[in-house]
Short mmCIF file of C-alpha atoms and ligand atoms in Angstrom, two decimals:
data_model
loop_
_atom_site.label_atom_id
_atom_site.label_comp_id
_atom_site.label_asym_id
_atom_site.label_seq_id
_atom_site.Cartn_x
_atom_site.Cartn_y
_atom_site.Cartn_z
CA UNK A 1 -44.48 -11.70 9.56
CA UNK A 2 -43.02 -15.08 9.18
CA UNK A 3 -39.32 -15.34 9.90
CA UNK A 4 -36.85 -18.17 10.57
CA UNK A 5 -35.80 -17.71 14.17
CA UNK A 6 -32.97 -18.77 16.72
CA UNK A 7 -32.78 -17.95 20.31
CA UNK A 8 -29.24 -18.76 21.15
CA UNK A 9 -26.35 -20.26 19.98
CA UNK A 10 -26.90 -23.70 18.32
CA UNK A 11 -30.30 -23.63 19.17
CA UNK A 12 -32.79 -25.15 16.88
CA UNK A 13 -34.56 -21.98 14.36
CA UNK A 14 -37.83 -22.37 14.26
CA UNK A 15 -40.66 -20.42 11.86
CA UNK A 16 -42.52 -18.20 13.62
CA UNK A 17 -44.99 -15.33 13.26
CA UNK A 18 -42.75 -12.34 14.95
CA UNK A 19 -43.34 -8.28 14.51
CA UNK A 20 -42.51 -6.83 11.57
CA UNK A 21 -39.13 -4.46 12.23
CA UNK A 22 -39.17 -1.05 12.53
CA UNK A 23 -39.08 1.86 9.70
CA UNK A 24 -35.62 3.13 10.22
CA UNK A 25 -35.80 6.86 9.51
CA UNK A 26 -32.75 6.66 6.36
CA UNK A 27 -34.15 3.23 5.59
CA UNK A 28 -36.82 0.85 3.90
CA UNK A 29 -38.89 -1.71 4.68
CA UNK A 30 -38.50 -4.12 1.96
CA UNK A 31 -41.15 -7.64 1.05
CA UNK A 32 -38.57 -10.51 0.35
CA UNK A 33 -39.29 -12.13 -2.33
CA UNK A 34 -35.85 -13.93 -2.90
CA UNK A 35 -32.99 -15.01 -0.22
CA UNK A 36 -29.46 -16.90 -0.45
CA UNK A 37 -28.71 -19.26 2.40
CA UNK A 38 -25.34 -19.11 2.82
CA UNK A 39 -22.22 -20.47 5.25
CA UNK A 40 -22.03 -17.33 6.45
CA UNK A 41 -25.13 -17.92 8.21
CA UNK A 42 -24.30 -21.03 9.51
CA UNK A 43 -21.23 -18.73 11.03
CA UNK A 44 -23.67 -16.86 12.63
CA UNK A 45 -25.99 -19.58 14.06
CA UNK A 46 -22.69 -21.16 15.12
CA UNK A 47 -21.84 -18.55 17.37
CA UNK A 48 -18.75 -17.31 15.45
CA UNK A 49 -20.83 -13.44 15.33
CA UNK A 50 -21.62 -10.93 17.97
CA UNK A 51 -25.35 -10.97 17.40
CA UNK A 52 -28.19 -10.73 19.57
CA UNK A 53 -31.26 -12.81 20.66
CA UNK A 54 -33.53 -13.80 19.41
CA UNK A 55 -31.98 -13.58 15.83
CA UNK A 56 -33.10 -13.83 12.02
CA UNK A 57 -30.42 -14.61 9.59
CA UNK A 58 -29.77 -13.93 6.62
CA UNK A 59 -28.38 -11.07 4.17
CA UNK A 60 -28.17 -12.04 0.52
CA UNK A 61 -31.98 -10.38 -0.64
CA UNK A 62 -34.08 -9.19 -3.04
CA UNK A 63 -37.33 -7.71 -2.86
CA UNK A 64 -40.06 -5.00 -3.19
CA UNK A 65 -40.00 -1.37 -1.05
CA UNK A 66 -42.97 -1.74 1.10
CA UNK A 67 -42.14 1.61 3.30
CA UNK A 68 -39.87 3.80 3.28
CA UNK A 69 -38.51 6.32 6.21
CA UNK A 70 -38.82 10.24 5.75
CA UNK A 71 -35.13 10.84 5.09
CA UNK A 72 -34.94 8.58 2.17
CA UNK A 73 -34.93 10.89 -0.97
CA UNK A 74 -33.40 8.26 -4.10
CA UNK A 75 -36.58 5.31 -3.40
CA UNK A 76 -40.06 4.77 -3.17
CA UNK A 77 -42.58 2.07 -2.43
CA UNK A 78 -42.73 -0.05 -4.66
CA UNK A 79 -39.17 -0.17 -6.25
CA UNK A 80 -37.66 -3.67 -6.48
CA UNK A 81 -34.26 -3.82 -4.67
CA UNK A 82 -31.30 -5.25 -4.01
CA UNK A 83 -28.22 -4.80 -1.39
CA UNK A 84 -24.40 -5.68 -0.68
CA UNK A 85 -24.56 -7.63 2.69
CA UNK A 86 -22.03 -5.17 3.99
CA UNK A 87 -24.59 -1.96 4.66
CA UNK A 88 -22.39 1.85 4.55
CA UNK A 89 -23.20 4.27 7.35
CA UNK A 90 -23.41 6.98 4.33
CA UNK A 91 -21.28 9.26 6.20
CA UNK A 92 -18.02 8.38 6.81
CA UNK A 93 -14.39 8.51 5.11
CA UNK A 94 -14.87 5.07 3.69
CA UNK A 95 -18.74 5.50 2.65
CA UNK A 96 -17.79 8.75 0.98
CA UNK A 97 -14.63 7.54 -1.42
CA UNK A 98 -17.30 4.84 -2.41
CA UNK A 99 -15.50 1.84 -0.05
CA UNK A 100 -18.80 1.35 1.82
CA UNK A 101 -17.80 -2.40 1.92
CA UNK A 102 -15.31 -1.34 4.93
CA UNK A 103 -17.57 1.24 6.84
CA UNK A 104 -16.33 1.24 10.24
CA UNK A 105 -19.88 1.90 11.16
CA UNK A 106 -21.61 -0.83 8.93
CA UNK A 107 -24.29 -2.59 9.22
CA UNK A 108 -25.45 -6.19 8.44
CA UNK A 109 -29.17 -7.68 7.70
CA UNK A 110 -28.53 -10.88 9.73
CA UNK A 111 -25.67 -9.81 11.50
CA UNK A 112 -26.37 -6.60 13.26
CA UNK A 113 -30.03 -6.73 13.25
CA UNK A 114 -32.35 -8.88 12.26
CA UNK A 115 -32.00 -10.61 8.12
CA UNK A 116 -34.03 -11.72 5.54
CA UNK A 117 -34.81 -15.38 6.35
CA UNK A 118 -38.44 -13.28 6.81
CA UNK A 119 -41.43 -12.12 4.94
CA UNK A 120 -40.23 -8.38 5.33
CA UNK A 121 -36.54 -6.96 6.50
CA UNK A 122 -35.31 -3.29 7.28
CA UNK A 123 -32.40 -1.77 5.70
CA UNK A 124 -30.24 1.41 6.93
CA UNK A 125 -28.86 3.98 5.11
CA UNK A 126 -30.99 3.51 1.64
CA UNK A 127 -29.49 6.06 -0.23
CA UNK A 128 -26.33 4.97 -0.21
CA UNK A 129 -26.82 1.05 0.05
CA UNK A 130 -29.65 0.17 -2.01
CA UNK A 131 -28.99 -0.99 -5.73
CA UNK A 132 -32.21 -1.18 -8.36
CA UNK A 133 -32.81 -4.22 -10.06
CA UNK A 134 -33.04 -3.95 -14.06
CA UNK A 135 -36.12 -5.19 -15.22
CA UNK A 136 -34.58 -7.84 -17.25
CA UNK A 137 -33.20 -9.32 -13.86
CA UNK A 138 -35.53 -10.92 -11.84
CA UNK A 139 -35.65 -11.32 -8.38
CA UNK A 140 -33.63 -14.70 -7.60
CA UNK A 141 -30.90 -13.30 -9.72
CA UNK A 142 -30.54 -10.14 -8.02
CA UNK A 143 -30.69 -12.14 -4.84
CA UNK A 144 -27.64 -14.26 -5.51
CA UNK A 145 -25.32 -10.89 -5.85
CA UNK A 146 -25.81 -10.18 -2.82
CA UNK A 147 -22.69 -11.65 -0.47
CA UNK A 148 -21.27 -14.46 -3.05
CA UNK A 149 -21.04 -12.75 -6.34
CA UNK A 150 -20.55 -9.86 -5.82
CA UNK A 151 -17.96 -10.48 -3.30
CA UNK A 152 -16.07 -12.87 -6.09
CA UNK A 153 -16.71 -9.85 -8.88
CA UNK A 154 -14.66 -7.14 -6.13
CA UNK A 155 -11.99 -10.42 -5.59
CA UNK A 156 -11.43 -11.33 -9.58
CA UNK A 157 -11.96 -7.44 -11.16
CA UNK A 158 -11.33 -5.10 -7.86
CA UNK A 159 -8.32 -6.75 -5.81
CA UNK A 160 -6.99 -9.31 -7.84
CA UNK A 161 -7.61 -7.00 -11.00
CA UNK A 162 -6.90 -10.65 -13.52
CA UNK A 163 -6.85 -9.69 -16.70
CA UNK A 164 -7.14 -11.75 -20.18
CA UNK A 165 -4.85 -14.49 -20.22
CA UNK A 166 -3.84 -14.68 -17.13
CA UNK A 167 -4.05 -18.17 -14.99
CA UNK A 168 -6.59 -18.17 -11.79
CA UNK A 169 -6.77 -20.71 -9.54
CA UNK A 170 -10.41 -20.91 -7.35
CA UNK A 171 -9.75 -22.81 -4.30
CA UNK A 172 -13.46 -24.42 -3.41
CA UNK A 173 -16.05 -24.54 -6.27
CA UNK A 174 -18.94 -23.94 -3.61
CA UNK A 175 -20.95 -20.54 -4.59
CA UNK A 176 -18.23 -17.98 -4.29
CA UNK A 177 -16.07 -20.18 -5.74
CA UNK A 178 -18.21 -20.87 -8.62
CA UNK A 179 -18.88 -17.25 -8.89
CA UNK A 180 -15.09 -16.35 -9.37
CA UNK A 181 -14.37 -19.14 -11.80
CA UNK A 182 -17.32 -17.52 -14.01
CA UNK A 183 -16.15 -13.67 -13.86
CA UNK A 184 -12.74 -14.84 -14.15
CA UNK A 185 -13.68 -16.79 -17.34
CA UNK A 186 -15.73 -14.01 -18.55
CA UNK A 187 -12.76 -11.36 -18.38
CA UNK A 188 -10.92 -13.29 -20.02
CA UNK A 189 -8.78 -15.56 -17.49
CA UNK A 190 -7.89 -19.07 -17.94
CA UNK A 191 -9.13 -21.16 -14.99
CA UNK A 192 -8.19 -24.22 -12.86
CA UNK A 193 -10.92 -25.04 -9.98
CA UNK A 194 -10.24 -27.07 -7.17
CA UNK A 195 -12.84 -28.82 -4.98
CA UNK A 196 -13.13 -31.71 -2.81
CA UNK A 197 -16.48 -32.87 -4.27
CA UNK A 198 -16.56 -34.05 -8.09
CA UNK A 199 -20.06 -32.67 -8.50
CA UNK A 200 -19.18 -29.06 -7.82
CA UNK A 201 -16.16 -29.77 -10.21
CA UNK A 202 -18.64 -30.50 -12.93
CA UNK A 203 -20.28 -27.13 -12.30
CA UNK A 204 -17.25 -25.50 -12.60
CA UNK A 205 -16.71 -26.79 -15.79
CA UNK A 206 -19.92 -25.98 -17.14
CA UNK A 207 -18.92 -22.27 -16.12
CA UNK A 208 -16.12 -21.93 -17.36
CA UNK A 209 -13.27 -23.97 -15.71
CA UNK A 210 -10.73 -25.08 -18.34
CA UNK A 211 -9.20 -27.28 -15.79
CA UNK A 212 -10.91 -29.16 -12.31
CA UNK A 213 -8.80 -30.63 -10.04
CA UNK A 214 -9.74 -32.87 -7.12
CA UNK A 215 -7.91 -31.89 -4.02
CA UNK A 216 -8.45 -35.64 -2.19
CA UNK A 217 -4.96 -35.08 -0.84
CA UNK A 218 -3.24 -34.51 -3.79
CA UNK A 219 -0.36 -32.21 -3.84
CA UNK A 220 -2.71 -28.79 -5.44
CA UNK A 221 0.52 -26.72 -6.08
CA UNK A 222 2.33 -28.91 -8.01
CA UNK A 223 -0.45 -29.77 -10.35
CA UNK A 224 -2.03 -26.16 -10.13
CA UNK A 225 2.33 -25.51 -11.15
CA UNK A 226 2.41 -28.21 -13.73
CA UNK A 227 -0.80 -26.65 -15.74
CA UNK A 228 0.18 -23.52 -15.82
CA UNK A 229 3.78 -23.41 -16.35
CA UNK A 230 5.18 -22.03 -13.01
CA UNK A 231 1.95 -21.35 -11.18
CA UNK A 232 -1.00 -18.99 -11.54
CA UNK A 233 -1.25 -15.32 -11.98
CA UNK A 234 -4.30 -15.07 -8.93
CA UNK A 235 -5.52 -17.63 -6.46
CA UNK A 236 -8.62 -17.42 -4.46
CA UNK A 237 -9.07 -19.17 -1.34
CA UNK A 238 -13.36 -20.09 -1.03
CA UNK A 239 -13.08 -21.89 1.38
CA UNK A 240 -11.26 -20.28 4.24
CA UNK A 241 -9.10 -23.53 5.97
CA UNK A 242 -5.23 -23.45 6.68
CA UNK A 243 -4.87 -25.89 3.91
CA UNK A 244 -6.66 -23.96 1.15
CA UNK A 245 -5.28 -21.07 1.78
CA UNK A 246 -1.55 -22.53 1.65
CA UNK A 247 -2.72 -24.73 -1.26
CA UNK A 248 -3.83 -21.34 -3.22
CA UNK A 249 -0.79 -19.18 -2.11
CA UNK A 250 2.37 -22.18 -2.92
CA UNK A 251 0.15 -22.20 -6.28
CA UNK A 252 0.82 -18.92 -7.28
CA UNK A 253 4.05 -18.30 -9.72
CA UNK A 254 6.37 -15.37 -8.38
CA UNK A 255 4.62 -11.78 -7.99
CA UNK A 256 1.54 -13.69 -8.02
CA UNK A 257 -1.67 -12.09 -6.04
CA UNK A 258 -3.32 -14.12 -3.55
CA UNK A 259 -7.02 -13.09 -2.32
CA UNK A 260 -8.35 -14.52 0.51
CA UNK A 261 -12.51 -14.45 0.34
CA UNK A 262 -13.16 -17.49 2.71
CA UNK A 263 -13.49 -16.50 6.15
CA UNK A 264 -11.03 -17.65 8.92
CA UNK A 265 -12.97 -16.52 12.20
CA UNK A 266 -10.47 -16.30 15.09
CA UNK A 267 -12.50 -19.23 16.79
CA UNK A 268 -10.75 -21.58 14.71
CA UNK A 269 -7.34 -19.93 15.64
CA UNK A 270 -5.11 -18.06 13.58
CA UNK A 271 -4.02 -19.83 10.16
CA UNK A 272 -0.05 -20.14 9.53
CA UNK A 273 0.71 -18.53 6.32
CA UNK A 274 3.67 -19.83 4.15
CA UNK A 275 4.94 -15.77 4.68
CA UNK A 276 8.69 -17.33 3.78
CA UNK A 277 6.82 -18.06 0.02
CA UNK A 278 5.25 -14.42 0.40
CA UNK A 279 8.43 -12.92 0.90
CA UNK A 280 11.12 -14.46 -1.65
CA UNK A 281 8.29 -14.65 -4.69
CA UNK A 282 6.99 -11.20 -3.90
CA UNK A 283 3.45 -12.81 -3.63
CA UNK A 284 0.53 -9.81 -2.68
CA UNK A 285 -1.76 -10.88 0.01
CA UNK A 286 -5.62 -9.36 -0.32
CA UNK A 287 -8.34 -9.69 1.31
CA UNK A 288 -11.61 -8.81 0.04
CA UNK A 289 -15.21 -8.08 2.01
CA UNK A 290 -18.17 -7.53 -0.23
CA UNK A 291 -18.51 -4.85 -2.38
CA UNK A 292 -20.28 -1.34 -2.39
CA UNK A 293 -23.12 -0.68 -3.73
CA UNK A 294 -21.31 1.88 -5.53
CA UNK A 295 -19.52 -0.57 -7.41
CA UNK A 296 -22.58 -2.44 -8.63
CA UNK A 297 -23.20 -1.06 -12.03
CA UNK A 298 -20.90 -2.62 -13.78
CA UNK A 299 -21.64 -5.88 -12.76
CA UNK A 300 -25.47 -5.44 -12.94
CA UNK A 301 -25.22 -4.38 -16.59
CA UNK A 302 -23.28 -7.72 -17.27
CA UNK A 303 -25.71 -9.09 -16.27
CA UNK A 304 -28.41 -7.59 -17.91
CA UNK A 305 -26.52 -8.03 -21.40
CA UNK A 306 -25.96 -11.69 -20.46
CA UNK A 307 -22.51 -11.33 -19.96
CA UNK A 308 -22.55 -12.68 -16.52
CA UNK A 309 -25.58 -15.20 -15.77
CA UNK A 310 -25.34 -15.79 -11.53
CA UNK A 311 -28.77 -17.28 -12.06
CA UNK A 312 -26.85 -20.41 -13.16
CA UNK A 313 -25.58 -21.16 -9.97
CA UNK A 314 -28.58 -21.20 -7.83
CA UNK A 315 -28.93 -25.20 -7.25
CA UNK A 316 -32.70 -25.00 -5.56
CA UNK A 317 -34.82 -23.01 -4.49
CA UNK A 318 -36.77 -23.46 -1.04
CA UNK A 319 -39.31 -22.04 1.76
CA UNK A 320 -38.36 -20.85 5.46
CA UNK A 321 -39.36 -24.34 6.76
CA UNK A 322 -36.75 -26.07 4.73
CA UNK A 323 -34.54 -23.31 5.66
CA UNK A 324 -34.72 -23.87 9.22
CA UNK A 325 -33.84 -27.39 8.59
CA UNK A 326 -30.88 -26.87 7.12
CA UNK A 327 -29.36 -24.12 9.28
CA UNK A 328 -27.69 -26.03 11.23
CA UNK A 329 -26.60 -28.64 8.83
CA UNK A 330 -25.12 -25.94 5.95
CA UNK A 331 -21.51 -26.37 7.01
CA UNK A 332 -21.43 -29.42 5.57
CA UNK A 333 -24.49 -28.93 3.06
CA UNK A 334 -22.82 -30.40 -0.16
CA UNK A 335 -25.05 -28.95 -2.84
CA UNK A 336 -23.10 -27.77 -5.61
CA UNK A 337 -24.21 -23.93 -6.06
CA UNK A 338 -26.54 -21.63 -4.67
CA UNK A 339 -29.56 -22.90 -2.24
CA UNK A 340 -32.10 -19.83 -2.67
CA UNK A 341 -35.41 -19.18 -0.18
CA UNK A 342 -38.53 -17.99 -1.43
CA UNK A 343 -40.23 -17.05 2.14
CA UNK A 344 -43.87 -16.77 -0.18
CA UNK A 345 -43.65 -20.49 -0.56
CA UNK A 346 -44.95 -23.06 1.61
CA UNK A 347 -42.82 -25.58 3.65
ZN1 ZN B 401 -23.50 -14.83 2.25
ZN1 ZN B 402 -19.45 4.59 6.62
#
């Protein structure tokens, strides 16, 4: 199969032909047909993972069941599927009350074994990870649920639970963030997005933003403060940077809930946390890390009813060759929205 490739840390990924994986015996073999590049892969590429060489990113797919192992009983060849980038072992205490997002024993495509930057990728554990795709959502779509959306639908609906009227502030207007501004908007929420780049601020408009505000070292809480009389009912850190993440928490008005969906990898050190803020307002600190598969349903049939329409925020679509390009560039890629691989299509 063709697969983007890396063979250490920083080194330049390449497209080569490379052996299929194996048929895990609980698992599927599954024909991409639809990828997300995201900065989580860039995380990986960058050396902030444990992962090992040579390595194949990526984890936000779609596709067809090509094979399928003798202990899967719920799929078949030829179902098209989707998956939460955070895989359940199936078996343990967390898998089994449906919080498969925080197996102990998880897996990752892209992380823990090789991803879907590739014509075909193995998944564990099919029974309990594997979501179908409605036929009225087609593959791209299903794609960009994968580690972005759904990750904002668990932050807005399952930590941050915001609720019709309520003010949310989205720190970072990139995918995630542009994915919580729309379910935010879409339950009801009045939002204010913040972003560094005015493009991505027009996106977030067009999805639902009521407010945008440029954060080119203006003072976020006080405006964030000033719109919404006192500050808002949820923030969402993006991004995952000392500054957002104080920006989003000193916006929040007292008893406010903060959830933090940007990743802070230890590499960069520890962030300092405005706890004193925390503390006297009562603020609630979540984090949030994908979502089970388990928890898909109601998303998916938004989706399918229109409700929801994550096919909005994918920006391009590309092949494996661009893909490799851009690897190493996507911390700073400035595309507003999703950047989606086809590995079928040339260059
Ligand atoms: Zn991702
Ligand atoms: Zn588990």
């Amino acid at each position: 199969m063709r697969a983007v490739v890396f063979d250490e840390v920083r080194a330049v990924p390449e497209v080569r032909t490379v052996p299929e994986p194996a048929l895990p015996a609980d698992g599927v073999l599954v024909a991409v047909a639809a990828t997300g590049m995201c900065r989580s892969d860039w995380h990986a590429w960058a050396g902030h993972d444990d992962i090992a060489f040579p390595h194949v990113p990526g984890h936000e797919l779609a596709g067809t069941i090509i094979a399928a192992g003798p202990a899967v009983t719920r799929w078949h060849v030829g179902d098209r599927v989707t998956v939460p980038f955070v895989c359940g072992c199936g078996r343990c205490q967390w898998c089994l009350s449906g919080n498969a997002q925080v197996c102990p024993d998880q897996q990752q495509p892209g992380f823990t074994h090789w991803g879907s930057f590739a014509e075909v990728v193995a998944l564990h554990a099919a029974d309990v990870n594997l979501v179908a795709i409605p036929d009225e959502v087609d593959f791209a779509t299903a794609a960009s649920l994968g580690c972005r959306f759904a990750t904002a639908f668990r932050a807005v609906v399952g930590r941050a639970g915001a609720r019709e009227g309520e003010w949310v502030a989205v720190i970072g207007a990139g995918g995630v963030g542009l994915s919580a501004v729309m379910i935010a908007r879409a339950r009801g929420a009045r939002v204010i997005a913040v972003d560094r780049n005015p493009e991505a601020l027009a996106v977030a408009r067009e999805v639902g933003a009521e407010h945008a505000l440029l954060a080119d070292g203006a003072d976020i809480p006080a405006a964030v403060a000033e719109l919404t009389g006192g500050g808002a009912h949820v923030s969402i850190d993006a991004v995952g940077s000392e500054q957002t993440l104080a920006d989003a928490v000193l916006g929040l008005r007292r008893r406010g809930r903060h959830v933090q969906i940007g990743l802070l990898p230890p590499v960069d050190g520890h962030p300092r946390v405005p706890m004193d803020r925390v503390i006297g307002w009562e603020l609630d600190l979540l984090g949030s890390h994908g979502m089970a598969a388990s928890d898909y349903p109601e998303m998916m049939s938004l989706i399918a009813q229109g409700a929801l329409a994550p096919q909005r925020l994918i920006e391009r679509t590309i092949g494996l060759e661009e893909a490799a390009r851009l690897l190493p560039e996507f911390d700073r890629a400035t595309v507003a929205g999703m950047t989606m691989i086809d590995p079928r299509r040339a260059g």
